[in-house]
Amino acid sequence: MKYQGCLLAISDIAASKHFYESVLHQKVVMDIGVHVTFEGFSLQQGYAELIGTSAVIVKARPHNFQIYFETEDLDKIHAELKAVSGLQWVHEIREYPWGQRGLRIYDPDGHISEIAETMHTVITRFFSQGMPAESVAERTMFPLEIVKQFAPHSGS
């Protein structure tokens, strides 16, 4: 068995496709009308009918799941998202205890999308601030051996 990705049950395929393609810059792999596949996840309109239940039950708990993206430039993405009219925010950029910064927004059906810095970006930022590898490992909760792989070379 091989994992193929997740599927989001949505109510308006056109609005959701536009959101993920135009707002979050995701690439469409296949579009067959009521089902759109992106790289790593899919959208399905009419999901309730497929599984034999009501749309109310399918929609009842949108906060129990999120789709997650990473970027090297969170500030650029944040600025782009701020320019999107009507975008609903869960929260703007916040920094977590391990140093990673991220934001969360809602898609047109109320599903949460998180966009966060890559941990490579976080580790690089800490090194650029003069933090020693041991402190970076402690703060990020990454093993020291992994953190050292991202350490700048001193030339000695």
CSV table of N, CA and C in Angstrom, one decimal:
chain,number,residue,atom,x,y,z
A,1,MET,N,0.8,-1.2,0.0
A,1,MET,CA,0.0,0.0,0.0
A,1,MET,C,0.9,1.2,0.0
A,2,LYS,N,0.5,2.3,-0.7
A,2,LYS,CA,1.3,3.5,-0.9
A,2,LYS,C,0.4,4.7,-0.6
A,3,TYR,N,0.8,5.6,0.3
A,3,TYR,CA,0.0,6.8,0.6
A,3,TYR,C,0.1,7.7,-0.7
A,4,GLN,N,-1.1,8.2,-1.0
A,4,GLN,CA,-1.2,9.1,-2.2
A,4,GLN,C,-1.5,10.5,-1.9
A,5,GLY,N,-1.9,10.9,-0.7
A,5,GLY,CA,-2.2,12.3,-0.4
A,5,GLY,C,-3.5,12.4,0.3
A,6,CYS,N,-3.9,13.6,0.6
A,6,CYS,CA,-5.2,13.8,1.2
A,6,CYS,C,-6.2,14.4,0.3
A,7,LEU,N,-7.5,14.3,0.6
A,7,LEU,CA,-8.6,14.9,-0.2
A,7,LEU,C,-9.4,15.8,0.7
A,8,LEU,N,-9.7,17.0,0.2
A,8,LEU,CA,-10.5,17.9,0.9
A,8,LEU,C,-11.9,17.9,0.3
A,9,ALA,N,-12.9,17.7,1.1
A,9,ALA,CA,-14.3,17.8,0.7
A,9,ALA,C,-14.7,19.3,0.6
A,10,ILE,N,-15.0,19.7,-0.6
A,10,ILE,CA,-15.3,21.1,-0.8
A,10,ILE,C,-16.7,21.3,-1.4
A,11,SER,N,-17.2,22.5,-1.3
A,11,SER,CA,-18.6,22.8,-1.8
A,11,SER,C,-18.6,23.4,-3.2
A,12,ASP,N,-17.6,24.2,-3.5
A,12,ASP,CA,-17.5,24.9,-4.8
A,12,ASP,C,-16.2,24.7,-5.4
A,13,ILE,N,-16.1,23.8,-6.4
A,13,ILE,CA,-14.8,23.4,-7.0
A,13,ILE,C,-14.1,24.5,-7.7
A,14,ALA,N,-14.9,25.4,-8.3
A,14,ALA,CA,-14.2,26.6,-9.0
A,14,ALA,C,-13.6,27.5,-8.0
A,15,ALA,N,-14.3,27.8,-6.9
A,15,ALA,CA,-13.7,28.7,-5.9
A,15,ALA,C,-12.5,28.1,-5.2
A,16,SER,N,-12.6,26.8,-4.9
A,16,SER,CA,-11.5,26.1,-4.2
A,16,SER,C,-10.3,26.0,-5.2
A,17,LYS,N,-10.5,25.6,-6.4
A,17,LYS,CA,-9.4,25.5,-7.4
A,17,LYS,C,-8.7,26.8,-7.5
A,18,HIS,N,-9.5,27.9,-7.6
A,18,HIS,CA,-8.9,29.2,-7.8
A,18,HIS,C,-8.0,29.6,-6.5
A,19,PHE,N,-8.6,29.3,-5.3
A,19,PHE,CA,-7.8,29.6,-4.1
A,19,PHE,C,-6.5,28.8,-4.1
A,20,TYR,N,-6.5,27.5,-4.3
A,20,TYR,CA,-5.2,26.8,-4.2
A,20,TYR,C,-4.3,27.1,-5.4
A,21,GLU,N,-4.8,27.3,-6.5
A,21,GLU,CA,-4.0,27.6,-7.7
A,21,GLU,C,-3.5,29.0,-7.7
A,22,SER,N,-4.4,30.0,-7.5
A,22,SER,CA,-4.0,31.4,-7.7
A,22,SER,C,-3.5,32.0,-6.4
A,23,VAL,N,-4.1,31.7,-5.2
A,23,VAL,CA,-3.7,32.3,-4.0
A,23,VAL,C,-2.5,31.6,-3.4
A,24,LEU,N,-2.5,30.2,-3.3
A,24,LEU,CA,-1.4,29.4,-2.7
A,24,LEU,C,-0.4,28.9,-3.8
A,25,HIS,N,-0.6,29.2,-5.0
A,25,HIS,CA,0.4,28.8,-6.1
A,25,HIS,C,0.6,27.3,-6.2
A,26,GLN,N,-0.4,26.5,-6.1
A,26,GLN,CA,-0.3,25.1,-6.2
A,26,GLN,C,-0.5,24.7,-7.7
A,27,LYS,N,0.1,23.6,-8.1
A,27,LYS,CA,0.1,23.2,-9.5
A,27,LYS,C,-1.0,22.1,-9.7
A,28,VAL,N,-1.9,22.3,-10.6
A,28,VAL,CA,-2.9,21.3,-10.9
A,28,VAL,C,-2.3,20.2,-11.7
A,29,VAL,N,-2.5,19.0,-11.3
A,29,VAL,CA,-2.0,17.8,-12.0
A,29,VAL,C,-3.1,17.2,-12.9
A,30,MET,N,-4.3,17.2,-12.4
A,30,MET,CA,-5.4,16.7,-13.1
A,30,MET,C,-6.7,17.4,-12.7
A,31,ASP,N,-7.5,17.8,-13.7
A,31,ASP,CA,-8.8,18.4,-13.4
A,31,ASP,C,-9.9,17.7,-14.2
A,32,ILE,N,-10.8,17.0,-13.5
A,32,ILE,CA,-11.9,16.3,-14.1
A,32,ILE,C,-13.3,16.9,-13.7
A,33,GLY,N,-13.3,18.2,-13.5
A,33,GLY,CA,-14.5,18.9,-13.1
A,33,GLY,C,-14.8,18.9,-11.6
A,34,VAL,N,-15.4,17.9,-11.1
A,34,VAL,CA,-15.8,17.9,-9.7
A,34,VAL,C,-14.6,17.4,-8.8
A,35,HIS,N,-13.5,16.9,-9.4
A,35,HIS,CA,-12.3,16.4,-8.7
A,35,HIS,C,-11.1,17.1,-9.3
A,36,VAL,N,-10.3,17.8,-8.5
A,36,VAL,CA,-9.1,18.4,-9.0
A,36,VAL,C,-7.9,17.9,-8.1
A,37,THR,N,-6.9,17.4,-8.8
A,37,THR,CA,-5.7,16.9,-8.1
A,37,THR,C,-4.6,17.9,-8.3
A,38,PHE,N,-4.0,18.2,-7.1
A,38,PHE,CA,-2.8,19.1,-7.1
A,38,PHE,C,-1.6,18.1,-6.8
A,39,GLU,N,-0.4,18.7,-6.7
A,39,GLU,CA,0.7,17.9,-6.3
A,39,GLU,C,0.6,17.7,-4.8
A,40,GLY,N,0.2,16.5,-4.3
A,40,GLY,CA,0.1,16.1,-2.9
A,40,GLY,C,-1.2,16.1,-2.3
A,41,PHE,N,-2.3,16.7,-2.9
A,41,PHE,CA,-3.6,16.7,-2.3
A,41,PHE,C,-4.6,16.8,-3.4
A,42,SER,N,-5.9,16.6,-3.1
A,42,SER,CA,-7.0,16.7,-4.1
A,42,SER,C,-8.2,17.4,-3.5
A,43,LEU,N,-9.0,17.9,-4.3
A,43,LEU,CA,-10.3,18.6,-4.0
A,43,LEU,C,-11.4,17.7,-4.6
A,44,GLN,N,-12.5,17.5,-3.8
A,44,GLN,CA,-13.6,16.8,-4.3
A,44,GLN,C,-14.9,17.5,-4.0
A,45,GLN,N,-15.7,17.9,-5.0
A,45,GLN,CA,-17.0,18.5,-4.8
A,45,GLN,C,-18.0,17.3,-4.8
A,46,GLY,N,-19.0,17.3,-3.9
A,46,GLY,CA,-20.0,16.2,-3.9
A,46,GLY,C,-19.5,15.0,-3.1
A,47,TYR,N,-18.6,15.3,-2.2
A,47,TYR,CA,-18.0,14.2,-1.4
A,47,TYR,C,-19.1,13.5,-0.5
A,48,ALA,N,-20.0,14.2,0.0
A,48,ALA,CA,-21.0,13.6,0.8
A,48,ALA,C,-21.8,12.5,0.1
A,49,GLU,N,-22.1,12.8,-1.2
A,49,GLU,CA,-22.8,11.8,-2.0
A,49,GLU,C,-21.9,10.6,-2.3
A,50,LEU,N,-20.6,10.8,-2.4
A,50,LEU,CA,-19.7,9.7,-2.7
A,50,LEU,C,-19.7,8.7,-1.5
A,51,ILE,N,-19.8,9.2,-0.3
A,51,ILE,CA,-19.7,8.3,0.9
A,51,ILE,C,-21.1,8.0,1.5
A,52,GLY,N,-22.1,8.5,0.8
A,52,GLY,CA,-23.5,8.2,1.3
A,52,GLY,C,-23.9,8.9,2.6
A,53,THR,N,-23.6,10.1,2.7
A,53,THR,CA,-24.0,10.9,3.9
A,53,THR,C,-24.4,12.2,3.5
A,54,SER,N,-24.8,13.1,4.5
A,54,SER,CA,-25.3,14.4,4.2
A,54,SER,C,-24.1,15.4,4.2
A,55,ALA,N,-24.3,16.5,3.5
A,55,ALA,CA,-23.3,17.5,3.4
A,55,ALA,C,-23.1,18.2,4.8
A,56,VAL,N,-24.1,18.2,5.6
A,56,VAL,CA,-24.1,18.8,6.9
A,56,VAL,C,-23.1,18.0,7.8
A,57,ILE,N,-23.1,16.7,7.7
A,57,ILE,CA,-22.2,15.9,8.5
A,57,ILE,C,-20.8,16.1,8.0
A,58,VAL,N,-20.6,16.1,6.7
A,58,VAL,CA,-19.2,16.3,6.2
A,58,VAL,C,-18.7,17.6,6.6
A,59,LYS,N,-19.5,18.7,6.7
A,59,LYS,CA,-19.0,20.0,7.0
A,59,LYS,C,-18.9,20.3,8.5
A,60,ALA,N,-19.4,19.4,9.3
A,60,ALA,CA,-19.5,19.7,10.7
A,60,ALA,C,-18.2,20.0,11.5
A,61,ARG,N,-17.1,19.5,11.0
A,61,ARG,CA,-15.9,19.7,11.8
A,61,ARG,C,-14.7,20.1,11.0
A,62,PRO,N,-14.7,21.3,10.4
A,62,PRO,CA,-13.5,21.7,9.6
A,62,PRO,C,-12.3,22.0,10.3
A,63,HIS,N,-12.3,22.2,11.7
A,63,HIS,CA,-11.1,22.5,12.4
A,63,HIS,C,-10.4,21.3,13.0
A,64,ASN,N,-10.6,20.2,12.5
A,64,ASN,CA,-9.9,19.0,13.0
A,64,ASN,C,-8.8,18.5,12.0
A,65,PHE,N,-8.5,19.4,11.1
A,65,PHE,CA,-7.5,19.0,10.0
A,65,PHE,C,-6.9,20.3,9.4
A,66,GLN,N,-5.7,20.2,9.0
A,66,GLN,CA,-5.1,21.4,8.2
A,66,GLN,C,-4.3,20.8,7.1
A,67,ILE,N,-4.1,21.6,6.1
A,67,ILE,CA,-3.2,21.3,5.0
A,67,ILE,C,-2.0,22.2,5.2
A,68,TYR,N,-0.8,21.7,5.0
A,68,TYR,CA,0.4,22.4,5.5
A,68,TYR,C,1.4,22.6,4.4
A,69,PHE,N,1.9,23.8,4.3
A,69,PHE,CA,2.8,24.2,3.2
A,69,PHE,C,4.0,24.9,3.9
A,70,GLU,N,5.2,24.7,3.3
A,70,GLU,CA,6.4,25.4,3.8
A,70,GLU,C,7.0,26.3,2.7
A,71,THR,N,7.6,27.3,3.1
A,71,THR,CA,8.3,28.3,2.2
A,71,THR,C,9.6,28.8,2.8
A,72,GLU,N,10.4,29.2,1.9
A,72,GLU,CA,11.7,29.8,2.3
A,72,GLU,C,11.5,31.3,2.6
A,73,ASP,N,10.4,31.9,2.2
A,73,ASP,CA,10.2,33.3,2.3
A,73,ASP,C,8.8,33.6,2.8
A,74,LEU,N,8.6,33.4,4.1
A,74,LEU,CA,7.2,33.6,4.7
A,74,LEU,C,6.8,35.0,4.6
A,75,ASP,N,7.7,36.0,4.8
A,75,ASP,CA,7.3,37.4,4.7
A,75,ASP,C,6.7,37.8,3.4
A,76,LYS,N,7.3,37.2,2.3
A,76,LYS,CA,6.8,37.5,0.9
A,76,LYS,C,5.4,36.9,0.8
A,77,ILE,N,5.2,35.7,1.2
A,77,ILE,CA,3.9,35.0,1.1
A,77,ILE,C,2.9,35.8,1.9
A,78,HIS,N,3.3,36.2,3.1
A,78,HIS,CA,2.4,37.0,4.0
A,78,HIS,C,1.9,38.2,3.3
A,79,ALA,N,2.8,39.0,2.6
A,79,ALA,CA,2.5,40.2,1.9
A,79,ALA,C,1.5,39.9,0.8
A,80,GLU,N,1.8,38.8,0.0
A,80,GLU,CA,0.9,38.4,-1.1
A,80,GLU,C,-0.5,38.1,-0.5
A,81,LEU,N,-0.6,37.4,0.6
A,81,LEU,CA,-1.9,37.0,1.1
A,81,LEU,C,-2.6,38.2,1.7
A,82,LYS,N,-1.9,39.2,2.2
A,82,LYS,CA,-2.6,40.4,2.7
A,82,LYS,C,-3.3,41.2,1.6
A,83,ALA,N,-2.8,41.0,0.4
A,83,ALA,CA,-3.4,41.7,-0.8
A,83,ALA,C,-4.6,40.9,-1.3
A,84,VAL,N,-4.9,39.8,-0.8
A,84,VAL,CA,-6.0,39.0,-1.3
A,84,VAL,C,-7.3,39.5,-0.7
A,85,SER,N,-8.2,40.0,-1.4
A,85,SER,CA,-9.5,40.5,-0.9
A,85,SER,C,-10.3,39.4,-0.3
A,86,GLY,N,-10.9,39.6,0.9
A,86,GLY,CA,-11.8,38.7,1.5
A,86,GLY,C,-11.2,37.5,2.1
A,87,LEU,N,-9.9,37.4,2.1
A,87,LEU,CA,-9.2,36.2,2.7
A,87,LEU,C,-9.5,36.2,4.2
A,88,GLN,N,-9.9,35.0,4.7
A,88,GLN,CA,-10.1,34.9,6.1
A,88,GLN,C,-8.9,34.3,6.8
A,89,TRP,N,-8.5,34.9,7.9
A,89,TRP,CA,-7.3,34.5,8.6
A,89,TRP,C,-7.7,33.7,9.9
A,90,VAL,N,-7.0,32.6,10.2
A,90,VAL,CA,-7.0,32.0,11.5
A,90,VAL,C,-6.1,32.8,12.4
A,91,HIS,N,-4.9,33.1,11.9
A,91,HIS,CA,-4.0,34.0,12.6
A,91,HIS,C,-2.9,34.4,11.6
A,92,GLU,N,-2.3,35.6,11.8
A,92,GLU,CA,-1.2,36.1,11.0
A,92,GLU,C,0.1,35.4,11.6
A,93,ILE,N,1.2,35.9,11.1
A,93,ILE,CA,2.5,35.3,11.5
A,93,ILE,C,2.7,35.3,13.0
A,94,ARG,N,3.0,34.1,13.5
A,94,ARG,CA,3.4,34.0,14.9
A,94,ARG,C,4.6,33.0,14.9
A,95,GLU,N,5.4,33.2,16.0
A,95,GLU,CA,6.6,32.4,16.2
A,95,GLU,C,6.3,31.4,17.3
A,96,TYR,N,6.7,30.1,17.0
A,96,TYR,CA,6.5,29.0,17.9
A,96,TYR,C,7.7,28.8,18.8
A,97,PRO,N,7.6,28.1,19.9
A,97,PRO,CA,8.7,28.0,20.8
A,97,PRO,C,10.0,27.4,20.2
A,98,TRP,N,9.8,26.6,19.1
A,98,TRP,CA,11.0,26.0,18.4
A,98,TRP,C,11.6,27.0,17.4
A,99,GLY,N,11.0,28.2,17.3
A,99,GLY,CA,11.6,29.2,16.4
A,99,GLY,C,11.0,29.3,15.0
A,100,GLN,N,10.2,28.4,14.6
A,100,GLN,CA,9.5,28.4,13.3
A,100,GLN,C,8.4,29.4,13.3
A,101,ARG,N,8.3,30.2,12.3
A,101,ARG,CA,7.2,31.2,12.1
A,101,ARG,C,6.2,30.6,11.1
A,102,GLY,N,4.9,30.9,11.4
A,102,GLY,CA,3.9,30.4,10.5
A,102,GLY,C,2.6,31.2,10.6
A,103,LEU,N,1.8,31.0,9.6
A,103,LEU,CA,0.4,31.7,9.6
A,103,LEU,C,-0.6,30.7,9.2
A,104,ARG,N,-1.8,30.9,9.5
A,104,ARG,CA,-2.9,30.1,9.1
A,104,ARG,C,-4.1,30.9,8.5
A,105,ILE,N,-4.6,30.3,7.4
A,105,ILE,CA,-5.8,31.0,6.7
A,105,ILE,C,-6.8,29.9,6.5
A,106,TYR,N,-8.0,30.4,6.2
A,106,TYR,CA,-9.1,29.5,5.8
A,106,TYR,C,-9.2,29.4,4.3
A,107,ASP,N,-9.5,28.2,3.7
A,107,ASP,CA,-9.9,28.2,2.3
A,107,ASP,C,-11.4,28.5,2.2
A,108,PRO,N,-11.9,28.5,1.0
A,108,PRO,CA,-13.3,28.9,0.8
A,108,PRO,C,-14.3,28.0,1.6
A,109,ASP,N,-13.9,26.8,1.9
A,109,ASP,CA,-14.8,25.9,2.7
A,109,ASP,C,-14.5,25.9,4.2
A,110,GLY,N,-13.6,26.7,4.6
A,110,GLY,CA,-13.3,26.8,6.1
A,110,GLY,C,-12.2,25.8,6.5
A,111,HIS,N,-11.6,25.1,5.5
A,111,HIS,CA,-10.4,24.2,5.9
A,111,HIS,C,-9.2,25.1,6.2
A,112,ILE,N,-8.4,24.7,7.2
A,112,ILE,CA,-7.3,25.5,7.5
A,112,ILE,C,-6.1,25.1,6.7
A,113,SER,N,-5.4,26.2,6.2
A,113,SER,CA,-4.1,26.0,5.5
A,113,SER,C,-3.1,26.7,6.3
A,114,GLU,N,-2.0,26.0,6.7
A,114,GLU,CA,-0.9,26.6,7.4
A,114,GLU,C,0.2,26.8,6.4
A,115,ILE,N,0.9,27.9,6.5
A,115,ILE,CA,2.1,28.2,5.7
A,115,ILE,C,3.1,28.6,6.7
A,116,ALA,N,4.2,27.9,6.7
A,116,ALA,CA,5.3,28.1,7.7
A,116,ALA,C,6.7,28.1,7.0
A,117,GLU,N,7.6,28.7,7.7
A,117,GLU,CA,9.0,28.7,7.2
A,117,GLU,C,9.5,27.2,7.2
A,118,THR,N,10.4,26.9,6.4
A,118,THR,CA,11.1,25.6,6.4
A,118,THR,C,12.0,25.7,7.7
A,119,MET,N,12.2,24.5,8.3
A,119,MET,CA,13.1,24.5,9.4
A,119,MET,C,14.6,24.8,9.0
A,120,HIS,N,14.9,24.6,7.7
A,120,HIS,CA,16.2,25.0,7.2
A,120,HIS,C,16.3,26.5,7.3
A,121,THR,N,15.3,27.2,7.0
A,121,THR,CA,15.2,28.7,7.1
A,121,THR,C,15.4,29.1,8.6
A,122,VAL,N,14.7,28.4,9.5
A,122,VAL,CA,14.8,28.7,10.9
A,122,VAL,C,16.2,28.5,11.4
A,123,ILE,N,16.8,27.4,11.1
A,123,ILE,CA,18.2,27.1,11.6
A,123,ILE,C,19.2,28.1,11.0
A,124,THR,N,19.0,28.4,9.7
A,124,THR,CA,19.9,29.4,9.1
A,124,THR,C,19.8,30.7,9.8
A,125,ARG,N,18.6,31.1,10.1
A,125,ARG,CA,18.3,32.4,10.8
A,125,ARG,C,19.0,32.4,12.1
A,126,PHE,N,18.9,31.4,12.9
A,126,PHE,CA,19.6,31.3,14.2
A,126,PHE,C,21.1,31.4,14.1
A,127,PHE,N,21.6,30.7,13.1
A,127,PHE,CA,23.1,30.8,12.9
A,127,PHE,C,23.5,32.2,12.5
A,128,SER,N,22.7,32.9,11.7
A,128,SER,CA,23.0,34.2,11.3
A,128,SER,C,22.9,35.2,12.4
A,129,GLN,N,22.2,34.8,13.5
A,129,GLN,CA,22.1,35.7,14.7
A,129,GLN,C,23.2,35.4,15.7
A,130,GLY,N,24.1,34.5,15.3
A,130,GLY,CA,25.3,34.1,16.1
A,130,GLY,C,25.0,33.0,17.1
A,131,MET,N,23.9,32.3,17.0
A,131,MET,CA,23.6,31.3,18.0
A,131,MET,C,24.5,30.1,17.7
A,132,PRO,N,25.1,29.5,18.7
A,132,PRO,CA,26.0,28.3,18.5
A,132,PRO,C,25.1,27.1,18.2
A,133,ALA,N,25.7,26.1,17.6
A,133,ALA,CA,24.9,24.9,17.1
A,133,ALA,C,24.2,24.2,18.3
A,134,GLU,N,24.8,24.1,19.5
A,134,GLU,CA,24.1,23.5,20.6
A,134,GLU,C,22.9,24.2,21.0
A,135,SER,N,22.9,25.6,21.0
A,135,SER,CA,21.7,26.4,21.3
A,135,SER,C,20.6,26.2,20.2
A,136,VAL,N,21.1,26.2,18.9
A,136,VAL,CA,20.1,26.0,17.8
A,136,VAL,C,19.4,24.6,18.0
A,137,ALA,N,20.2,23.6,18.3
A,137,ALA,CA,19.6,22.3,18.5
A,137,ALA,C,18.6,22.3,19.6
A,138,GLU,N,19.0,22.9,20.7
A,138,GLU,CA,18.1,23.0,21.9
A,138,GLU,C,16.8,23.7,21.6
A,139,ARG,N,16.9,24.9,20.9
A,139,ARG,CA,15.7,25.7,20.6
A,139,ARG,C,14.8,25.0,19.6
A,140,THR,N,15.4,24.4,18.5
A,140,THR,CA,14.6,23.8,17.5
A,140,THR,C,14.1,22.4,17.8
A,141,MET,N,14.7,21.8,18.8
A,141,MET,CA,14.5,20.4,19.1
A,141,MET,C,14.9,19.4,18.0
A,142,PHE,N,15.8,19.9,17.2
A,142,PHE,CA,16.4,19.1,16.2
A,142,PHE,C,17.7,18.4,16.7
A,143,PRO,N,18.0,17.2,16.3
A,143,PRO,CA,19.3,16.6,16.8
A,143,PRO,C,20.5,17.5,16.4
A,144,LEU,N,21.5,17.5,17.3
A,144,LEU,CA,22.7,18.4,17.0
A,144,LEU,C,23.3,18.0,15.7
A,145,GLU,N,23.3,16.7,15.4
A,145,GLU,CA,24.0,16.2,14.2
A,145,GLU,C,23.3,16.8,12.9
A,146,ILE,N,22.0,16.9,13.0
A,146,ILE,CA,21.3,17.5,11.9
A,146,ILE,C,21.5,19.0,11.8
A,147,VAL,N,21.5,19.7,12.9
A,147,VAL,CA,21.7,21.2,13.0
A,147,VAL,C,23.1,21.5,12.4
A,148,LYS,N,24.1,20.7,12.8
A,148,LYS,CA,25.5,20.9,12.3
A,148,LYS,C,25.6,20.8,10.8
A,149,GLN,N,24.7,20.1,10.2
A,149,GLN,CA,24.8,20.0,8.7
A,149,GLN,C,24.4,21.4,8.0
A,150,PHE,N,23.7,22.2,8.8
A,150,PHE,CA,23.3,23.5,8.2
A,150,PHE,C,24.2,24.6,8.7
A,151,ALA,N,25.2,24.3,9.5
A,151,ALA,CA,26.1,25.3,10.1
A,151,ALA,C,27.0,26.0,9.0
A,152,PRO,N,27.1,27.3,9.1
A,152,PRO,CA,28.0,27.9,8.1
A,152,PRO,C,29.5,27.4,8.3
A,153,HIS,N,30.2,27.3,7.2
A,153,HIS,CA,31.6,26.8,7.3
A,153,HIS,C,32.4,28.0,7.6
A,154,SER,N,33.3,27.9,8.6
A,154,SER,CA,34.1,29.0,9.0
A,154,SER,C,35.4,29.1,8.2
A,155,GLY,N,35.6,28.2,7.3
A,155,GLY,CA,36.8,28.3,6.5
A,155,GLY,C,38.1,27.8,7.1
A,156,SER,N,38.0,27.2,8.3
A,156,SER,CA,39.2,26.7,9.0
A,156,SER,C,39.3,25.2,8.9
